[in-house]
PDB file of C-alpha atoms in Angstrom:
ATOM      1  CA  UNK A 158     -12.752 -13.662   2.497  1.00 38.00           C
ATOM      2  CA  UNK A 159     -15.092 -12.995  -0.405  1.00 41.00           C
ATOM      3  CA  UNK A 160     -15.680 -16.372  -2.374  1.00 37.00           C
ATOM      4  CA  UNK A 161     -14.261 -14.580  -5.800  1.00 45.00           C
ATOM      5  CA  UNK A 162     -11.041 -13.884  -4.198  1.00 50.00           C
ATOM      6  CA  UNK A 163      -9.444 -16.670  -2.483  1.00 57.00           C
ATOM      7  CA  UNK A 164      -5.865 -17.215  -2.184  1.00 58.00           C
ATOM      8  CA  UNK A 165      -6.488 -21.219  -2.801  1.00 65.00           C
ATOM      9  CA  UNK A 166      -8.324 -19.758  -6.465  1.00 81.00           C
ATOM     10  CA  UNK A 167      -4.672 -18.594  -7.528  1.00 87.00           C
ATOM     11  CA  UNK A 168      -3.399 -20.383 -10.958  1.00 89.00           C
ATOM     12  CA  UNK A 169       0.433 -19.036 -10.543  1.00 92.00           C
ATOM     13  CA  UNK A 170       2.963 -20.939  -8.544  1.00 92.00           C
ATOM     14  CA  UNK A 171       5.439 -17.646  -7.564  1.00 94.00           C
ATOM     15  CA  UNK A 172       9.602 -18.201  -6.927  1.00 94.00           C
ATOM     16  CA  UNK A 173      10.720 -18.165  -3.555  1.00 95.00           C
ATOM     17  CA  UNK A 174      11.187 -14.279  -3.220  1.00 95.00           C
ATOM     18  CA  UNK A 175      14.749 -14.761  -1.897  1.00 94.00           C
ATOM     19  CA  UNK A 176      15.854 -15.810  -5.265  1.00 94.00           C
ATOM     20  CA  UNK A 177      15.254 -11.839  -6.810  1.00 94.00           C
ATOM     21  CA  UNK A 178      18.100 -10.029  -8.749  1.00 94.00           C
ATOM     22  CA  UNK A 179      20.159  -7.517  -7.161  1.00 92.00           C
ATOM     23  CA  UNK A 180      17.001  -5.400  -7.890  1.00 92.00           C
ATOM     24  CA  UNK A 181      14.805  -7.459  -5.988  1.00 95.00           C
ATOM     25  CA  UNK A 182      12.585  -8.682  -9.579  1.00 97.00           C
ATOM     26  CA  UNK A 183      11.720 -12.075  -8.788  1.00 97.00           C
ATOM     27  CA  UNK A 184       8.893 -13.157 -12.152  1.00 96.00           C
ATOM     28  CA  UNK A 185       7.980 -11.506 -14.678  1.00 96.00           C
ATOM     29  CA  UNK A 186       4.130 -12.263 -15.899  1.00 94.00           C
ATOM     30  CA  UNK A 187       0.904 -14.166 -14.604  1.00 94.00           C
ATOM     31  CA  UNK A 188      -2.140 -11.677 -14.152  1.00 95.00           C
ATOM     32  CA  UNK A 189      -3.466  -8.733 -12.251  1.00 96.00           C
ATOM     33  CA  UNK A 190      -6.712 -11.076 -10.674  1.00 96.00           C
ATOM     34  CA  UNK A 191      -7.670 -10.334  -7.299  1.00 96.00           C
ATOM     35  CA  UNK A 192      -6.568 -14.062  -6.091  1.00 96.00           C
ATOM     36  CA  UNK A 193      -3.005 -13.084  -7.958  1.00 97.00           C
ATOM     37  CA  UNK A 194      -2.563 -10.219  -6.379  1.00 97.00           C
ATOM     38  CA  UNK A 195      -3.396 -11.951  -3.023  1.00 97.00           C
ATOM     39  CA  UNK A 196      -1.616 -15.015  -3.389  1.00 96.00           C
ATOM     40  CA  UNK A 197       1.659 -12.363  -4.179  1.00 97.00           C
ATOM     41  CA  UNK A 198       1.702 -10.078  -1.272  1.00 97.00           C
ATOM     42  CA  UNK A 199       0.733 -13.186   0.739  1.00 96.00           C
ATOM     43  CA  UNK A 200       4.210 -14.799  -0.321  1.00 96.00           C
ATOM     44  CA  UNK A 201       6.307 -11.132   0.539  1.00 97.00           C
ATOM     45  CA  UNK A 202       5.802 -10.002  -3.255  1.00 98.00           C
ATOM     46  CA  UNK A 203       4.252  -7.085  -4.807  1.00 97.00           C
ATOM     47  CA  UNK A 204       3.430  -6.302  -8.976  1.00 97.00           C
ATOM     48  CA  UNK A 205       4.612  -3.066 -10.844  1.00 94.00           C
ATOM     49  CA  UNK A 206       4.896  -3.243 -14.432  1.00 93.00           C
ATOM     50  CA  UNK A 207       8.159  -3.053 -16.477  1.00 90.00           C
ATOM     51  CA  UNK A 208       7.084  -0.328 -18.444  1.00 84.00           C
ATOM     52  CA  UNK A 209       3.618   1.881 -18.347  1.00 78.00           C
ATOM     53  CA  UNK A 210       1.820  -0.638 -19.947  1.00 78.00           C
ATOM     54  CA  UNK A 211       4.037  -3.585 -20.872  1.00 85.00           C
ATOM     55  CA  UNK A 212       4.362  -6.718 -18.767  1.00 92.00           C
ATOM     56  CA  UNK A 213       3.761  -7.227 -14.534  1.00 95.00           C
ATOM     57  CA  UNK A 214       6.992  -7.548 -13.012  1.00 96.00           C
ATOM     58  CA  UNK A 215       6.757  -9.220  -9.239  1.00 98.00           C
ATOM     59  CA  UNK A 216       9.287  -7.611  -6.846  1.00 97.00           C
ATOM     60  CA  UNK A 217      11.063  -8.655  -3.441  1.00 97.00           C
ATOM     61  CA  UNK A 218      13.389  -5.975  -2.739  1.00 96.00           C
ATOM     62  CA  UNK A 219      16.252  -7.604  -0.900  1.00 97.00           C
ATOM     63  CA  UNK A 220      15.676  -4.619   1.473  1.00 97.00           C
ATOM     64  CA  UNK A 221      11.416  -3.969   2.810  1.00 97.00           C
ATOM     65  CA  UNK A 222      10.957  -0.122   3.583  1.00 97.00           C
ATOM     66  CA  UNK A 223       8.523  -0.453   6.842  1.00 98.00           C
ATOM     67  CA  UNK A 224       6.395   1.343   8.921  1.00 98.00           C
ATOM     68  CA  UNK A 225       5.792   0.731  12.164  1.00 97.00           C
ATOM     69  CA  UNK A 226       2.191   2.281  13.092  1.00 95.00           C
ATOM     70  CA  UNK A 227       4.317   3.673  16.337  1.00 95.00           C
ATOM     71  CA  UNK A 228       7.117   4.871  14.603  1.00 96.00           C
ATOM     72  CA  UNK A 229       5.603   7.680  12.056  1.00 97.00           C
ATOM     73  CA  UNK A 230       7.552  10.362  12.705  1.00 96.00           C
ATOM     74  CA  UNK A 231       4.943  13.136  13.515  1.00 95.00           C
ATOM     75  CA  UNK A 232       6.453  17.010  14.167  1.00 93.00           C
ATOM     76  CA  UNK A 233       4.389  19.270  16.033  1.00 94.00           C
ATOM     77  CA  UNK A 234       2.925  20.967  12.436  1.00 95.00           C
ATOM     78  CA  UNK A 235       2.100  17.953  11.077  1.00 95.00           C
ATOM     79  CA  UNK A 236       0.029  17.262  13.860  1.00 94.00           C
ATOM     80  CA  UNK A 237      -1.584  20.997  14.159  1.00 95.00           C
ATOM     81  CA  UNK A 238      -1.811  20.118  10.318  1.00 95.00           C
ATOM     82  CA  UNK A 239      -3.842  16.853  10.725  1.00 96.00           C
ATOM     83  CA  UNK A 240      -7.182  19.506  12.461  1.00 95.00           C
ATOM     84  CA  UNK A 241      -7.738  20.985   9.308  1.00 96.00           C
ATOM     85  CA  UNK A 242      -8.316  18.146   7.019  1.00 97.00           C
ATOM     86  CA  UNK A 243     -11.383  15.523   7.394  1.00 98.00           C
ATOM     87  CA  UNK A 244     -10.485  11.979   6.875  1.00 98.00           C
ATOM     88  CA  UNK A 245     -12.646   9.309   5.350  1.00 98.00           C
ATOM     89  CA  UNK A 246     -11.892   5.553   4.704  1.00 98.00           C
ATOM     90  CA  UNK A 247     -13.318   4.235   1.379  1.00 98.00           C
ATOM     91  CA  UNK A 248     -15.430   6.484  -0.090  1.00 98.00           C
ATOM     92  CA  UNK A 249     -13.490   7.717  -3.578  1.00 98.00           C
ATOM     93  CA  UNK A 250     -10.738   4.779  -3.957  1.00 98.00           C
ATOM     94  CA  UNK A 251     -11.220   5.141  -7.357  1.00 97.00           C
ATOM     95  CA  UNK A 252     -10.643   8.590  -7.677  1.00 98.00           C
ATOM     96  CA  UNK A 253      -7.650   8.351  -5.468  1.00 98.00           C
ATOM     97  CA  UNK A 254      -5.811   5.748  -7.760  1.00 97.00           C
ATOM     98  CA  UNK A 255      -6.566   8.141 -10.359  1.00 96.00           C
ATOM     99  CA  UNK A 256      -5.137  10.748  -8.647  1.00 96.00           C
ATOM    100  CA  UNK A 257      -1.874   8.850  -8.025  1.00 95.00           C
ATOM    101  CA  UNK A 258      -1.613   7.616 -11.532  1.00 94.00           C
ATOM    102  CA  UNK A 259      -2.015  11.085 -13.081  1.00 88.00           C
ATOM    103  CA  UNK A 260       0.856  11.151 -16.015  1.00 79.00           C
ATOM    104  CA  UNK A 261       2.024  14.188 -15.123  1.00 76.00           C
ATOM    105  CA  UNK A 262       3.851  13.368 -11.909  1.00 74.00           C
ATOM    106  CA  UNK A 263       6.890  12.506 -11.937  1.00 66.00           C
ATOM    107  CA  UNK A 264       8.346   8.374 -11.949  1.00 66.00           C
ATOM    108  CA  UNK A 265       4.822   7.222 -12.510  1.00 70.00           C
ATOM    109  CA  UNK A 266       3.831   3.861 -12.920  1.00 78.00           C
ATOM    110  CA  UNK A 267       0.495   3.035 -12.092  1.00 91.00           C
ATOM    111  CA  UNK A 268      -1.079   2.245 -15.654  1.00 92.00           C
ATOM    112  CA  UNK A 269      -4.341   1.591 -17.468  1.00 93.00           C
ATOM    113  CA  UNK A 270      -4.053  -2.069 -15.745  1.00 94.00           C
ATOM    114  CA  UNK A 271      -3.121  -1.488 -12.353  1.00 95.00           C
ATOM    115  CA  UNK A 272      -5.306   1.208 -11.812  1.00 96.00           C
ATOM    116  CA  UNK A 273      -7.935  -1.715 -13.255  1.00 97.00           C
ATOM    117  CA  UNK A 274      -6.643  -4.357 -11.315  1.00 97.00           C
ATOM    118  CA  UNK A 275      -6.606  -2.449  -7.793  1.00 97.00           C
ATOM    119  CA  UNK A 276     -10.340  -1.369  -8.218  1.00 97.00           C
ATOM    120  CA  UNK A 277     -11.631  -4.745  -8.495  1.00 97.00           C
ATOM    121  CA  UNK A 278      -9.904  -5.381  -5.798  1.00 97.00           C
ATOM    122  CA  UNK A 279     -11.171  -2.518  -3.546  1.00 97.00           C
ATOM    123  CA  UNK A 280     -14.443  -4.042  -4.761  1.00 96.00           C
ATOM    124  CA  UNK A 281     -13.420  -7.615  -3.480  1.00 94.00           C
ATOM    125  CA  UNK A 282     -12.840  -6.027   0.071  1.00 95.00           C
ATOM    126  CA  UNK A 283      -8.910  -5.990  -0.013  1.00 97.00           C
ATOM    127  CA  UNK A 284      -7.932  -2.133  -1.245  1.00 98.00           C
ATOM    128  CA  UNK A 285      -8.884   0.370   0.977  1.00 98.00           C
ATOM    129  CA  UNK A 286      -7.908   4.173   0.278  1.00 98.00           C
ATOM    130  CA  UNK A 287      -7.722   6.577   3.301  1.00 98.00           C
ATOM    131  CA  UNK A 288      -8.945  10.121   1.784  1.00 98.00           C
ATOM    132  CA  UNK A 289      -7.789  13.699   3.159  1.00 98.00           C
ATOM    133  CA  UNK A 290     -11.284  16.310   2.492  1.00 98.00           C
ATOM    134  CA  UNK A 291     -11.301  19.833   3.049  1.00 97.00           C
ATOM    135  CA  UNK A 292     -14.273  21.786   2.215  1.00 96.00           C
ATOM    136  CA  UNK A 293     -15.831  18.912   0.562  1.00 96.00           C
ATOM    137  CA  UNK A 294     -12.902  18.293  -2.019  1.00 98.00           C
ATOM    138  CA  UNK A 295     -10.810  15.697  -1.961  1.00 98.00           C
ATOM    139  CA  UNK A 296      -6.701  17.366  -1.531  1.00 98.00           C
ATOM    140  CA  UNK A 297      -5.135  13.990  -0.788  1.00 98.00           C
ATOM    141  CA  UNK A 298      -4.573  10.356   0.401  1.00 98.00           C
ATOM    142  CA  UNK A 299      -3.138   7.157  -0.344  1.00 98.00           C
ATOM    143  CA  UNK A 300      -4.435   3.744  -0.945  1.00 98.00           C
ATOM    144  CA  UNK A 301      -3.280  -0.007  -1.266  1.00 98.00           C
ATOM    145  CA  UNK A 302      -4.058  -3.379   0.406  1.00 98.00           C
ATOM    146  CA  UNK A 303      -4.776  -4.786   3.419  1.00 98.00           C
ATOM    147  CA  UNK A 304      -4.715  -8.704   4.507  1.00 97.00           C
ATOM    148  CA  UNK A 305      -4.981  -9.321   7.826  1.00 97.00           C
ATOM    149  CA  UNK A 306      -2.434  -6.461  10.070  1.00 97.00           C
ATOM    150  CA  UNK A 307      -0.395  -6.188   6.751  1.00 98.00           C
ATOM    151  CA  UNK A 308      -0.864  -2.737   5.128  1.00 98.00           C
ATOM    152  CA  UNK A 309       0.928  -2.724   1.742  1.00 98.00           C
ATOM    153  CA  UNK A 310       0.627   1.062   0.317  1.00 97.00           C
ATOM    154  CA  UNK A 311       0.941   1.261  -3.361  1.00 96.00           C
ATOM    155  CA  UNK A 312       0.863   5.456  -3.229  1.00 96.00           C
ATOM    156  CA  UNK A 313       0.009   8.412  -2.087  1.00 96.00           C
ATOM    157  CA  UNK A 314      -1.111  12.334  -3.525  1.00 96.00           C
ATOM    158  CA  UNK A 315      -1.649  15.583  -2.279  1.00 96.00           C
ATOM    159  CA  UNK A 316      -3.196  18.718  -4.049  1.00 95.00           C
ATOM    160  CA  UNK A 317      -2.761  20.418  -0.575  1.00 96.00           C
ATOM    161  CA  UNK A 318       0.605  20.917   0.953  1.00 95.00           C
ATOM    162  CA  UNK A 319       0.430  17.882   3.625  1.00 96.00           C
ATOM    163  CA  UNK A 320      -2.840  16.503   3.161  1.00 97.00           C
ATOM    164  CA  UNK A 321      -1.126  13.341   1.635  1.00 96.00           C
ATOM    165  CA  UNK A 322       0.671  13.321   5.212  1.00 96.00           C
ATOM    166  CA  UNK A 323      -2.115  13.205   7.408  1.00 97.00           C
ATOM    167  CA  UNK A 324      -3.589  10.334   5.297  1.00 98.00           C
ATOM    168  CA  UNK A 325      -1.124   8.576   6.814  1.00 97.00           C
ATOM    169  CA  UNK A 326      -1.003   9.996  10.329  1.00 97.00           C
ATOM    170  CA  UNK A 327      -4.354   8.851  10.260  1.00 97.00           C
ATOM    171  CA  UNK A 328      -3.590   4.786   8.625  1.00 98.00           C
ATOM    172  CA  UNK A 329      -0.356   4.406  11.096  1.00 97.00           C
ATOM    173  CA  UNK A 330      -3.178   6.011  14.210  1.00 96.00           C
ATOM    174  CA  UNK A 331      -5.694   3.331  13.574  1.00 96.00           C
ATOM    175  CA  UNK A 332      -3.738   0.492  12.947  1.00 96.00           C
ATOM    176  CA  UNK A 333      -2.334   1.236  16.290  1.00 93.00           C
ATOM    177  CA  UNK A 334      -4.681  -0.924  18.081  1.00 93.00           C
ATOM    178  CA  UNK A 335      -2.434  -3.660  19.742  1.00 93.00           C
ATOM    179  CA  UNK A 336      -2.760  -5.922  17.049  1.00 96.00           C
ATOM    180  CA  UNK A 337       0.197  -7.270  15.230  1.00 97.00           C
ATOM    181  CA  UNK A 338       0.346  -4.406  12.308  1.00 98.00           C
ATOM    182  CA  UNK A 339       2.854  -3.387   9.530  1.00 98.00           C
ATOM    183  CA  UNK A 340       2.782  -0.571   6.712  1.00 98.00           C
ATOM    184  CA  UNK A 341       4.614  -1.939   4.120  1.00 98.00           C
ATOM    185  CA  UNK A 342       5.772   0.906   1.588  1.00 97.00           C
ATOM    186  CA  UNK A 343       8.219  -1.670  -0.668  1.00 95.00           C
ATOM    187  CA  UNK A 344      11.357   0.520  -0.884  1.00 94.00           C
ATOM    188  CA  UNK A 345      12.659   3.303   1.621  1.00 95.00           C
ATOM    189  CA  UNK A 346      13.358   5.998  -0.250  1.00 93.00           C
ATOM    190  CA  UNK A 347      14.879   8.984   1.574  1.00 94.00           C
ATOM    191  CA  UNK A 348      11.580  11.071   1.813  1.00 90.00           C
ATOM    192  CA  UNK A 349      10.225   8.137   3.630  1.00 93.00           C
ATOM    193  CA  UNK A 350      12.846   7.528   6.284  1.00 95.00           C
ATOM    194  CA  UNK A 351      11.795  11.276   7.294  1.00 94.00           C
ATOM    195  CA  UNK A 352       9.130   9.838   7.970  1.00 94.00           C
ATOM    196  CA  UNK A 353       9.935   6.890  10.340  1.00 96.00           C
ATOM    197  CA  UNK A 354       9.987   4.175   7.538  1.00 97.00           C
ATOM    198  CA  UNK A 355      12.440   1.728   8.049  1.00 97.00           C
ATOM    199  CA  UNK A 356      14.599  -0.654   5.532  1.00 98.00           C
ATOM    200  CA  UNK A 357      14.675  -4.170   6.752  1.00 98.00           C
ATOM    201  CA  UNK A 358      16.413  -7.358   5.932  1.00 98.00           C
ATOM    202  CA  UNK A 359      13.877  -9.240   3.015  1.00 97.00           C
ATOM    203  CA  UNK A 360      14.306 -11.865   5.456  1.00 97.00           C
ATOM    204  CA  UNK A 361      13.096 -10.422   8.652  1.00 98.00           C
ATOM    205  CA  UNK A 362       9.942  -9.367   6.325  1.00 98.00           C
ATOM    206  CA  UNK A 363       9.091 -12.711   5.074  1.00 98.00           C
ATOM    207  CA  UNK A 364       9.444 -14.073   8.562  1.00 97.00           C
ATOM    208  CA  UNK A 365       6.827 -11.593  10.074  1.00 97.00           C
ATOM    209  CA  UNK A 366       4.679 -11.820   7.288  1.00 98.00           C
ATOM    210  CA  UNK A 367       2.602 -14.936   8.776  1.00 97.00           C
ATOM    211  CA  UNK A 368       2.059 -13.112  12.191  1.00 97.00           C
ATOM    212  CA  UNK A 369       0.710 -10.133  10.417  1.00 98.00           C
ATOM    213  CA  UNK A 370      -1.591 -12.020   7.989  1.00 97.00           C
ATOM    214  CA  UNK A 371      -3.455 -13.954  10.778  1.00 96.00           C
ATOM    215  CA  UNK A 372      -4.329 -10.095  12.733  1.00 97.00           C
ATOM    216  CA  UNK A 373      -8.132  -9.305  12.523  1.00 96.00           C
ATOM    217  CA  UNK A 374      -8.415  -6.263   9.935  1.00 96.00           C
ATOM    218  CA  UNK A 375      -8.035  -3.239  11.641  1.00 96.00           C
ATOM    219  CA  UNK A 376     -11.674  -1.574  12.662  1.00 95.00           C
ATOM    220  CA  UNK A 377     -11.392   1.478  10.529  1.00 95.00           C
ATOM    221  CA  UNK A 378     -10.736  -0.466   7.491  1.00 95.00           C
ATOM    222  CA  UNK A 379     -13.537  -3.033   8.143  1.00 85.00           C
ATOM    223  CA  UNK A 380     -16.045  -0.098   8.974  1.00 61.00           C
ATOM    224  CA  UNK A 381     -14.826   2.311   6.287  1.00 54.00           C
ATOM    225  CA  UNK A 382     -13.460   4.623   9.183  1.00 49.00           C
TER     226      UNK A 382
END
């Protein structure tokens, strides 16, 4: 772990993520530093602000939308779909969080200081965006962060019908290397469960969680694909 982000360099103590309202908001505050952010997801908790720019809200939904790597649900198009697009690992995160905080789409939330906050910690070793190319241009991808066999994705674009798709064919195919793995992708909406994502128990998270942080990092997120 790189020695400016260390979970032990964390100043917050966080709430035991069981004790959440209904809507699974469990603090509201502390900072956006890398050893915040990875003392939170650490602990089953991820940030999103209140409002576009207003205060960091910390979240434990009292049900986890999940992905297992083996259970992406992948038709027969979407897989003729995944030859036309090339995929690289790490080479325009920042342009990808800028994609998926453009104001125009709908329900965003990814402000001035997330979009901040997540880039330092790409640069600390912990974000990692997997990129959809075609033709040299970047059409799509997703990023978010990655401790250990836990993949937390924060969001995901496309400028090409699927390419944001096959960004994640391609995360759930190489974490599918027999190590304990998880994509974590907070709340299941009903576009994901077409997908194969899963709403679990908060409780069957958190008690994963510790298997899934002591996994190696998967190889294509370690090499940069």
């Amino acid at each position: 772990m790189p020695a400016d982000a260390r979970l032990d360099d964390c100043r917050w103590v966080f709430p035991d993520p069981s004790s959440s309202d209904e809507g699974g908001l469990v603090a509201v505050g502390a900072d956006l530093e890398p050893a915040t952010l990875l003392a939170a997801y650490s602990r089953g908790l991820f940030p999103m602000p209140l409002k576009p720019g207003g205060r960091i809200g910390w979240w434990s939904p009292p049900e986890r939308g999940v992905l297992e790597p083996g259970g992406l649900i992948v038709h027969r198009s979407l897989r003729r779909a995944c030859r036309r697009f090339e995929i690289r690992v790490d080479t325009a995160f920042a342009e990808i969080v800028d994609s998926c905080a453009d104001p125009a789409r709908p329900h965003g939330w990814i402000d001035a200081q997330m979009q901040a906050a997540y880039v330092q910690l790409h640069h600390a070793g912990f974000a990692h965006s997997v990129e959809t190319w075609r033709d040299g241009e970047l059409v799509g991808g997703l990023y978010g962060v990655a401790i250990g066999g836990l993949f937390a994705g924060e969001s995901m674009f496309y400028r090409t019908r699927d390419a944001s798709k096959v960004a994640l064919v391609a995360l759930a195919d190489g974490l599918g290397d027999g190590h304990p793995r998880l994509i974590d992708v907070q709340w299941a909406t009903p576009h994901l469960r077409s997908l194969g994502v899963q709403a679990v128990p908060r409780r069957q998270y958190l008690h994963r969680l510790p298997d899934l942080l002591k996994s190696p990092l998967p190889d294509m997120l370690r090499s940069g694909g």
